[in-house]
PDB file of C-alpha atoms in Angstrom:
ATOM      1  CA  UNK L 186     -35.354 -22.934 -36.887  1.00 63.00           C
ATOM      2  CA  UNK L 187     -35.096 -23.425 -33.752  1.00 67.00           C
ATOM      3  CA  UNK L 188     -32.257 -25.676 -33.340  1.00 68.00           C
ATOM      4  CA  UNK L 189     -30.659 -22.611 -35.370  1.00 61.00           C
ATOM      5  CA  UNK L 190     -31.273 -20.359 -32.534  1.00 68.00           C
ATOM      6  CA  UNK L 191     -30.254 -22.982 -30.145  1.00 70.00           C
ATOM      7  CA  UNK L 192     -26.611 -23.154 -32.243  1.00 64.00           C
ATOM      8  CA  UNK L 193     -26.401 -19.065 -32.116  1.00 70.00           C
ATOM      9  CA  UNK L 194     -27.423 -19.080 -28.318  1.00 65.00           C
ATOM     10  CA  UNK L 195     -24.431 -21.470 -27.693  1.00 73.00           C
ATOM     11  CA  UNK L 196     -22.274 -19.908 -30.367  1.00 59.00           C
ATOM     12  CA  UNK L 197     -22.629 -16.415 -28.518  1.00 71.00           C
ATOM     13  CA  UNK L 198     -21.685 -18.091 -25.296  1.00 59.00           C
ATOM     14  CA  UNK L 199     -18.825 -19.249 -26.320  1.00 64.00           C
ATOM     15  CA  UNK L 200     -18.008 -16.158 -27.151  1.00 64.00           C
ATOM     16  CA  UNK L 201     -18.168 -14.428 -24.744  1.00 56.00           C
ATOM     17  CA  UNK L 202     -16.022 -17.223 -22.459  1.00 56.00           C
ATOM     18  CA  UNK L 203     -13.239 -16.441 -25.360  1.00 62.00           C
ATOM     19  CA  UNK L 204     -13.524 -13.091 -24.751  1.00 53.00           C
ATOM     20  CA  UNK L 205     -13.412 -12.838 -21.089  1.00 55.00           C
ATOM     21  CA  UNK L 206     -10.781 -14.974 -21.027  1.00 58.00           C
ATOM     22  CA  UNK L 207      -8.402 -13.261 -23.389  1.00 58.00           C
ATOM     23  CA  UNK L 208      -9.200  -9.796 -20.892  1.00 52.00           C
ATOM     24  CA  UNK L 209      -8.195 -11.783 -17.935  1.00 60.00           C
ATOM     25  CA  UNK L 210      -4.720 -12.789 -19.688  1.00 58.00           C
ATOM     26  CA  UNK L 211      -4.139  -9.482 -21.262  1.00 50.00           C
ATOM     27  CA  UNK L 212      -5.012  -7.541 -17.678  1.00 48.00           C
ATOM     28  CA  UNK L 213      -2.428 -10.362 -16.270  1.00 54.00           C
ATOM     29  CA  UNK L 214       0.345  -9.708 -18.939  1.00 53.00           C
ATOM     30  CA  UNK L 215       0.146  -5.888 -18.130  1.00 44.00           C
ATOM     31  CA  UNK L 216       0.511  -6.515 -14.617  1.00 48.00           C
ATOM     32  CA  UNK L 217       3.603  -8.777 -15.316  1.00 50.00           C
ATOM     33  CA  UNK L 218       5.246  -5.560 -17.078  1.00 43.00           C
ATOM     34  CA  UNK L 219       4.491  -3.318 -14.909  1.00 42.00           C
ATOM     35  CA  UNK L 220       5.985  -5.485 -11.880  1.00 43.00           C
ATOM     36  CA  UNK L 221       9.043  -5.730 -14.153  1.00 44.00           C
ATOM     37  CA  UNK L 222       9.454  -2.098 -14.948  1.00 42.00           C
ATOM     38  CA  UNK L 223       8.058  -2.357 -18.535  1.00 41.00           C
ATOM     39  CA  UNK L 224       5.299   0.206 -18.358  1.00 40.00           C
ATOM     40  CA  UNK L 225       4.885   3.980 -18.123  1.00 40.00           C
ATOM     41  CA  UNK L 226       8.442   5.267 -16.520  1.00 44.00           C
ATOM     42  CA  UNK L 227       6.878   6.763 -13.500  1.00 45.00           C
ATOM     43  CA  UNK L 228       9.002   9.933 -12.305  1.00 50.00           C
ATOM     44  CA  UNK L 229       8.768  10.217  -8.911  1.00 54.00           C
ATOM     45  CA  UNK L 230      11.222  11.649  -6.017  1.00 56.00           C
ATOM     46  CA  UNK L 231       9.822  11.699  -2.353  1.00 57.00           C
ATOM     47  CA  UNK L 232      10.611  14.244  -0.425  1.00 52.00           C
ATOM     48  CA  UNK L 233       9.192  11.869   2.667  1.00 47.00           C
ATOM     49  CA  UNK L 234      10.311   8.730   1.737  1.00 50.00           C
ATOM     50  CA  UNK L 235       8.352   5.445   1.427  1.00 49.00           C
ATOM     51  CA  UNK L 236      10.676   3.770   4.471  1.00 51.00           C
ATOM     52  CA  UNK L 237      10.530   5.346   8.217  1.00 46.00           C
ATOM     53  CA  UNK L 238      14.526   5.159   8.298  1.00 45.00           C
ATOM     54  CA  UNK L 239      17.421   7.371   9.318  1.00 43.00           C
ATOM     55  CA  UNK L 240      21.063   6.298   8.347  1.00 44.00           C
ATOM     56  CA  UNK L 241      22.289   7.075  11.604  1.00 39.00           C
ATOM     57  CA  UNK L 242      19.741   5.006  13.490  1.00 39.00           C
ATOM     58  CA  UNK L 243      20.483   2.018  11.694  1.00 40.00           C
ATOM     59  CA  UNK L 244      24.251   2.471  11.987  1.00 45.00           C
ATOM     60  CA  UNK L 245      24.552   3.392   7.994  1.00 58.00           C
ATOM     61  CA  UNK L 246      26.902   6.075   8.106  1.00 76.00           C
ATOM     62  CA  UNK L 247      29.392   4.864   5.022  1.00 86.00           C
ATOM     63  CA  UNK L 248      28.608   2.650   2.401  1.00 88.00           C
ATOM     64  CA  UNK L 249      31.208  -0.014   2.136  1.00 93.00           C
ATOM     65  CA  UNK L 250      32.668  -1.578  -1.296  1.00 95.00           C
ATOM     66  CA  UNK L 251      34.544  -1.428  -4.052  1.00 97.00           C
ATOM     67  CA  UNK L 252      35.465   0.326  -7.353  1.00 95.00           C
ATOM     68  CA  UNK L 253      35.072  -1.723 -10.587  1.00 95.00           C
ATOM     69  CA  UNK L 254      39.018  -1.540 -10.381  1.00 93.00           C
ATOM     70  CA  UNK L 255      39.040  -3.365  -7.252  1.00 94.00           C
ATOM     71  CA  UNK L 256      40.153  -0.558  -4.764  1.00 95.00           C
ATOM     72  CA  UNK L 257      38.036  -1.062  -1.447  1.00 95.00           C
ATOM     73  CA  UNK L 258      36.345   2.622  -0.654  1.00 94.00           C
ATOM     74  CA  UNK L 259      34.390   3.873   2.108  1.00 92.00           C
ATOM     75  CA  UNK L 260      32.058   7.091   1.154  1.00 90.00           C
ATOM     76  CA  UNK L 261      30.717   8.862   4.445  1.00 87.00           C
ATOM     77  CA  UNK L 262      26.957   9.930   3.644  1.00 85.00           C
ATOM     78  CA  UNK L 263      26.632  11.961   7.198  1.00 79.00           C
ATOM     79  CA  UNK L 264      28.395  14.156   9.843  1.00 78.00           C
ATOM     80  CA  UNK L 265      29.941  16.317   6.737  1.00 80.00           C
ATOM     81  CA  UNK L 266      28.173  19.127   4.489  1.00 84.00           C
ATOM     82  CA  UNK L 267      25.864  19.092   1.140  1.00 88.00           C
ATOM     83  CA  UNK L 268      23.812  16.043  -0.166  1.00 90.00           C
ATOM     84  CA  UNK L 269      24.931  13.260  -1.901  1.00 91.00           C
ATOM     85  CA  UNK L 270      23.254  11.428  -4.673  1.00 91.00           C
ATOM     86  CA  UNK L 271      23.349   7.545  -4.994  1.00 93.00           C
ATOM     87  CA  UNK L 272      22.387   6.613  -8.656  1.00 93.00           C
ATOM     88  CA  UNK L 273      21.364   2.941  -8.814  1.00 95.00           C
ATOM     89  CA  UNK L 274      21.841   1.286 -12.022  1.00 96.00           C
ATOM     90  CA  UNK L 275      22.813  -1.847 -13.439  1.00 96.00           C
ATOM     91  CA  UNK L 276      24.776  -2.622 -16.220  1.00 94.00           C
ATOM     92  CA  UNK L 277      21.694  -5.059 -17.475  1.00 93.00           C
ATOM     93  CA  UNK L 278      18.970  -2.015 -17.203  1.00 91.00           C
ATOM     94  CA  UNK L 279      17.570  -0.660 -20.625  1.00 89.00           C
ATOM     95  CA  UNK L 280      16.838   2.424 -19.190  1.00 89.00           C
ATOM     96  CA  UNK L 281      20.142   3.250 -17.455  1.00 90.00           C
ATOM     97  CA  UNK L 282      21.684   3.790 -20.533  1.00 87.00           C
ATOM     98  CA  UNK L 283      20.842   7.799 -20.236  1.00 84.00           C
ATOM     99  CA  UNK L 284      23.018   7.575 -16.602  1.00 88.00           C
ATOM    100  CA  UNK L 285      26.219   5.452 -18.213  1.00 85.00           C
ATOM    101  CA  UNK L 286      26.737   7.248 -21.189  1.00 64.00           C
ATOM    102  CA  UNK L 287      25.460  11.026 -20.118  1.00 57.00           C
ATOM    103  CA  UNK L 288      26.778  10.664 -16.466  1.00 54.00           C
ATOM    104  CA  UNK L 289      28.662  13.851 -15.664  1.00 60.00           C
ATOM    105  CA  UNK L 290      28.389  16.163 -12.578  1.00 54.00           C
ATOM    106  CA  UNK L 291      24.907  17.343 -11.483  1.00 65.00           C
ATOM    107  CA  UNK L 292      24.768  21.143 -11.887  1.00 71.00           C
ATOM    108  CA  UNK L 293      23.661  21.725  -8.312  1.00 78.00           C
ATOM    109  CA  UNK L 294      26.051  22.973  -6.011  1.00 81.00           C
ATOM    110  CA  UNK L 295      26.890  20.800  -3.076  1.00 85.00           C
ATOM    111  CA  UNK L 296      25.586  17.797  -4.977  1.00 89.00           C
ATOM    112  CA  UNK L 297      27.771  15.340  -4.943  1.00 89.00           C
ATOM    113  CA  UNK L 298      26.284  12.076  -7.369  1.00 89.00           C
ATOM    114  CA  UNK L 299      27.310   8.854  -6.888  1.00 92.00           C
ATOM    115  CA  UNK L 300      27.140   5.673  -8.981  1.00 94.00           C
ATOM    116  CA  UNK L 301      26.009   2.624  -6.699  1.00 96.00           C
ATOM    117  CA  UNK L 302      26.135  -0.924  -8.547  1.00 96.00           C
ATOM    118  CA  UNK L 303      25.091  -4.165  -6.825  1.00 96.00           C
ATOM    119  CA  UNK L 304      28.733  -6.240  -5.747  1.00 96.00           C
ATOM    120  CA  UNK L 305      31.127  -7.968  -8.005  1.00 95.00           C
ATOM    121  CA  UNK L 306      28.808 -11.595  -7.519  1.00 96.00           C
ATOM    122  CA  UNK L 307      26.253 -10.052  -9.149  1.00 95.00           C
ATOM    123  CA  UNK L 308      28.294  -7.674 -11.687  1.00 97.00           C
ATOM    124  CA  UNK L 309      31.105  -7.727 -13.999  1.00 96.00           C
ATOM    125  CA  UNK L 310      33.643  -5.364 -12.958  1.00 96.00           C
ATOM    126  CA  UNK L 311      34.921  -4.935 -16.824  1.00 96.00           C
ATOM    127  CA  UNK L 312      31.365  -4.114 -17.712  1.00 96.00           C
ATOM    128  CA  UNK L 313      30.937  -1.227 -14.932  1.00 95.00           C
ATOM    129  CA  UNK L 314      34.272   0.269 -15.671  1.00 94.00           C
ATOM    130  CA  UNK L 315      33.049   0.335 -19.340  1.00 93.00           C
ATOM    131  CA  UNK L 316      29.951   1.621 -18.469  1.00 93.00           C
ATOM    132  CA  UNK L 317      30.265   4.515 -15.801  1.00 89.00           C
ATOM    133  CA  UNK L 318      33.616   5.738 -17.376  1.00 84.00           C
ATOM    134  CA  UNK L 319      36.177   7.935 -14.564  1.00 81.00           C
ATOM    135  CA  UNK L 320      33.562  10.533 -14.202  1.00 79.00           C
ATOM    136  CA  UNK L 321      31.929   9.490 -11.421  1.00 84.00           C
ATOM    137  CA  UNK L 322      32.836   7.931  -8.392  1.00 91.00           C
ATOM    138  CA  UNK L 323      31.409   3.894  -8.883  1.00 94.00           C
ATOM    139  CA  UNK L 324      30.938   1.630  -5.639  1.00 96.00           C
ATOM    140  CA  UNK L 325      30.030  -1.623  -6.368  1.00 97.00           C
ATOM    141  CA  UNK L 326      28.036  -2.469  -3.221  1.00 96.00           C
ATOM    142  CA  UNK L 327      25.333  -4.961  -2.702  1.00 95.00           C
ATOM    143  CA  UNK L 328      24.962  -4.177   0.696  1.00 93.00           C
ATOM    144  CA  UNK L 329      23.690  -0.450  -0.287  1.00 93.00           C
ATOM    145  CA  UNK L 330      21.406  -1.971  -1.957  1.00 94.00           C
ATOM    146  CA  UNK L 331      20.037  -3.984   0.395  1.00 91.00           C
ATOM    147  CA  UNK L 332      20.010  -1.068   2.949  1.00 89.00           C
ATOM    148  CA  UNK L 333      18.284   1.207   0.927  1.00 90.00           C
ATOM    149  CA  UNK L 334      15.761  -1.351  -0.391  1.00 90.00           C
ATOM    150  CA  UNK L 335      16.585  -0.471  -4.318  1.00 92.00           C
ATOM    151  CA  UNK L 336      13.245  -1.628  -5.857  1.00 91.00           C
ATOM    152  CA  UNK L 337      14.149  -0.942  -9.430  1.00 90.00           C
ATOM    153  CA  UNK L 338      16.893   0.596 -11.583  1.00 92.00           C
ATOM    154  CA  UNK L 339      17.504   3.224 -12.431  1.00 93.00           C
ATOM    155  CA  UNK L 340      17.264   4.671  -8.886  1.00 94.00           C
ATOM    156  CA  UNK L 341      18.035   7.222  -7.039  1.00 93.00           C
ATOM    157  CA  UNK L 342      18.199   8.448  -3.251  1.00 92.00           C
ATOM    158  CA  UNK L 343      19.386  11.974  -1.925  1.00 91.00           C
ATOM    159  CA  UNK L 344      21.460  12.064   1.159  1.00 90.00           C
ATOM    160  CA  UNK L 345      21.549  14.997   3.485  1.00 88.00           C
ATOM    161  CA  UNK L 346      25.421  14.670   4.861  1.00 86.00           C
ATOM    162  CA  UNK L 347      24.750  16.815   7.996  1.00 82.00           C
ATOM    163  CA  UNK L 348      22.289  14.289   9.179  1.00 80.00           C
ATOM    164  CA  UNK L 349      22.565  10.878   7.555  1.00 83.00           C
ATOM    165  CA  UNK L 350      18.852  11.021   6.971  1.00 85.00           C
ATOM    166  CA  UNK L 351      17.174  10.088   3.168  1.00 88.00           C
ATOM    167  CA  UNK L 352      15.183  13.374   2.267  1.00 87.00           C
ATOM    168  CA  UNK L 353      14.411  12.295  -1.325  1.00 88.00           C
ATOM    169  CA  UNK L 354      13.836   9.358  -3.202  1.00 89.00           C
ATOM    170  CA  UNK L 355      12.589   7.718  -6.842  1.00 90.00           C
ATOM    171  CA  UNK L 356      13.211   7.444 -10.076  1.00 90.00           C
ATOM    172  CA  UNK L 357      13.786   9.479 -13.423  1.00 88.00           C
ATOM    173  CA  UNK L 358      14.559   8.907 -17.136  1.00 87.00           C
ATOM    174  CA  UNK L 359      17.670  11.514 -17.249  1.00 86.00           C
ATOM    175  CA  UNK L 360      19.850  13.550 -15.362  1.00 86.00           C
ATOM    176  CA  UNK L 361      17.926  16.724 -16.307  1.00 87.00           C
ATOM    177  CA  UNK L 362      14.828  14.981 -14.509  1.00 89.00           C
ATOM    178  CA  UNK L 363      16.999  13.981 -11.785  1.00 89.00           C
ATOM    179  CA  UNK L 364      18.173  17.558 -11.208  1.00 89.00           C
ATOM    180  CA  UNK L 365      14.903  18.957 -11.233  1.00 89.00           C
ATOM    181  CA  UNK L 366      13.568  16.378  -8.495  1.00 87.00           C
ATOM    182  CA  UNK L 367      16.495  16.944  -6.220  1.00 90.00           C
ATOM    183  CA  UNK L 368      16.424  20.471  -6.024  1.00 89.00           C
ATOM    184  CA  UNK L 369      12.461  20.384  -5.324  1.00 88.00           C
ATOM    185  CA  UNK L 370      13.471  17.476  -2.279  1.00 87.00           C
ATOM    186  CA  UNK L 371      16.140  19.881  -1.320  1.00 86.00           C
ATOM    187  CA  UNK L 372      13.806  22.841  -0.912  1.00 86.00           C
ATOM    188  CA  UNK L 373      11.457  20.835   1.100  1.00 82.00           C
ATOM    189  CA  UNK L 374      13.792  19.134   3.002  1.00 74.00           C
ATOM    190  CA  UNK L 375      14.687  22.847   3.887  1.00 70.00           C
ATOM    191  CA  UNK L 376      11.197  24.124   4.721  1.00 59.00           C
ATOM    192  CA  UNK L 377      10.572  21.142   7.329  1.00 54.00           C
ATOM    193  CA  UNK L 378      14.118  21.467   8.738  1.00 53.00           C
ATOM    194  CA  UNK L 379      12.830  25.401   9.614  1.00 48.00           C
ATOM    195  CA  UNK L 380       9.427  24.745  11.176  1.00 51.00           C
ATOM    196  CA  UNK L 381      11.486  21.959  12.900  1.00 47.00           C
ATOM    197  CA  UNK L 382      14.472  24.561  14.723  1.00 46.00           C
ATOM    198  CA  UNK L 383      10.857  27.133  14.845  1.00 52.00           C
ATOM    199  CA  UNK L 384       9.470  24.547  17.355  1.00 55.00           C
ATOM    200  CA  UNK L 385      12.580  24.069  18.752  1.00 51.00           C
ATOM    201  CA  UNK L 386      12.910  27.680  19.621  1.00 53.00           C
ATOM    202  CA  UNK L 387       9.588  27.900  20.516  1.00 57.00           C
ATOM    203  CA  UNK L 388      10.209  25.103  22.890  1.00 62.00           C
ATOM    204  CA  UNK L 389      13.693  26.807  24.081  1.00 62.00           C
ATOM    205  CA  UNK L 390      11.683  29.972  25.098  1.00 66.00           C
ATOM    206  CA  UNK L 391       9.317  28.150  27.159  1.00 66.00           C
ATOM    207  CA  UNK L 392      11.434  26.335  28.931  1.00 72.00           C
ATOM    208  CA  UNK L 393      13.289  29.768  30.236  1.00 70.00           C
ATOM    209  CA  UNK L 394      10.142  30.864  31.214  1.00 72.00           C
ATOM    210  CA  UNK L 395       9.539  27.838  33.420  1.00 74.00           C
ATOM    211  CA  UNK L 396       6.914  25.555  31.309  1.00 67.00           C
ATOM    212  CA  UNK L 397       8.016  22.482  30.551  1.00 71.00           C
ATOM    213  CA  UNK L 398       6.306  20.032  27.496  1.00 68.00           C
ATOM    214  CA  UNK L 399       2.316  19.407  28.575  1.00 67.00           C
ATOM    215  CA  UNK L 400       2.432  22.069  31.380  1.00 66.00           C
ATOM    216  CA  UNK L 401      -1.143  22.233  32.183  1.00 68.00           C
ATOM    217  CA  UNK L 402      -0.565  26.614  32.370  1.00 66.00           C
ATOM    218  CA  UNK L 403      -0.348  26.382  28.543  1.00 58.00           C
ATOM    219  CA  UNK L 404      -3.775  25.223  28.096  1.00 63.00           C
ATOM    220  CA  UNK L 405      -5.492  27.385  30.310  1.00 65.00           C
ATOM    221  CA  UNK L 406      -7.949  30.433  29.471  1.00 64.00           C
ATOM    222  CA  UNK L 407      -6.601  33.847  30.185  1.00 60.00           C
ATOM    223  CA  UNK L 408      -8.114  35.580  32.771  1.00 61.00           C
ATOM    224  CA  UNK L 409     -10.820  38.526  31.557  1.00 59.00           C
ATOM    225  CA  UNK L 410     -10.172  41.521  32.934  1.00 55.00           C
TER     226      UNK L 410
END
């Protein structure tokens, strides 16, 4: 009898290794698919995006490449009006399939959407020009990608043209999504821009009046009467 128990004892502690161990490698598959892209489609679109970065400042004011047809083009993302919107996809991404065969034009006005695939070393030209169709403008580009710091496709980041500057970034599962997220990005883009020119008249007045940024006459109580 008691050898028995001694059998169950062990029998229960080996299952319970088994068992813990099988957790471990299922908790370390789902973290594999998620890395890749394989779990819940997150849709996101950050109206303060996850990189400190300007265009301008880092001397991005055009992305540089070529059309799947091989004609070099240059597309100006600042010192013009409206927003432009770079789609990232890849002709190897399951889930881009909504953006290559439902691409059309957004229906926001002064939207313009771009397709951005990585260069012709890491795409087949044929393939793009299959996929994105004459509906869009396509720029195979690996440099965008690089400067924007693509983390996964489909992608997407909203240009404001006046400034250069990213106000809006993520991704989506379809163009309907995608329209939704820009036009919240837009409107907040919009509400910081005007407490950003308030301050700035704010600022403007004061400085008629003779105070200048940290005057010490700013901080101090009125007088009481």
């Amino acid at each position: 009898m008691e050898a028995l128990i001694i059998l169950e004892g062990i029998v229960i502690v080996l299952l319970v290794v088994l068992v813990a161990g099988l957790l471990r490698s299922h908790a370390e598959i789902l973290r594999q698919l998620d890395s890749l892209g394989a779990g819940e489609h997150h849709e996101t679109f950050l109206a303060s995006p996850r990189r400190q970065s300007s265009l301008g400042a880092i001397g991005a004011r055009a992305l540089h490449g070529v059309t799947p047809l091989g004609a070099s083009v240059s597309l100006a993302l600042a010192d013009a009006r409206g927003h432009t919107l770079l789609a990232f996809l890849s002709s190897t991404c399951a889930s881009c399939g909504a953006f290559w065969n439902g691409s059309r034009q957004l229906g926001l006005e002064g939207v313009r959407p771009v397709i951005v695939t990585k260069g012709v070393e890491s795409e087949s030209p044929a393939e793009i020009a299959r996929l994105a169709g004459a509906e869009l403008l396509t720029i195979m580009s690996t440099e965008a990608w690089e400067e924007f710091r693509v983390p996964a496709t489909p992608y997407f980041a909203l240009v404001d043209n006046g400034s250069g500057r990213v106000v809006g970034e993520g991704s989506a599962p379809d163009w309907d999504r995608v329209e939704d997220m820009v036009r919240r990005a837009i409107a907040d883009a919009g509400l910081h821009r005007s407490t950003a020119l308030r301050k700035a008249d704010v600022d403007e007045e004061l400085a008629d009046a003779g105070f200048e940024p940290g005057d010490a006459r700013l901080y101090e109580r009125p007088e009481t009467p």
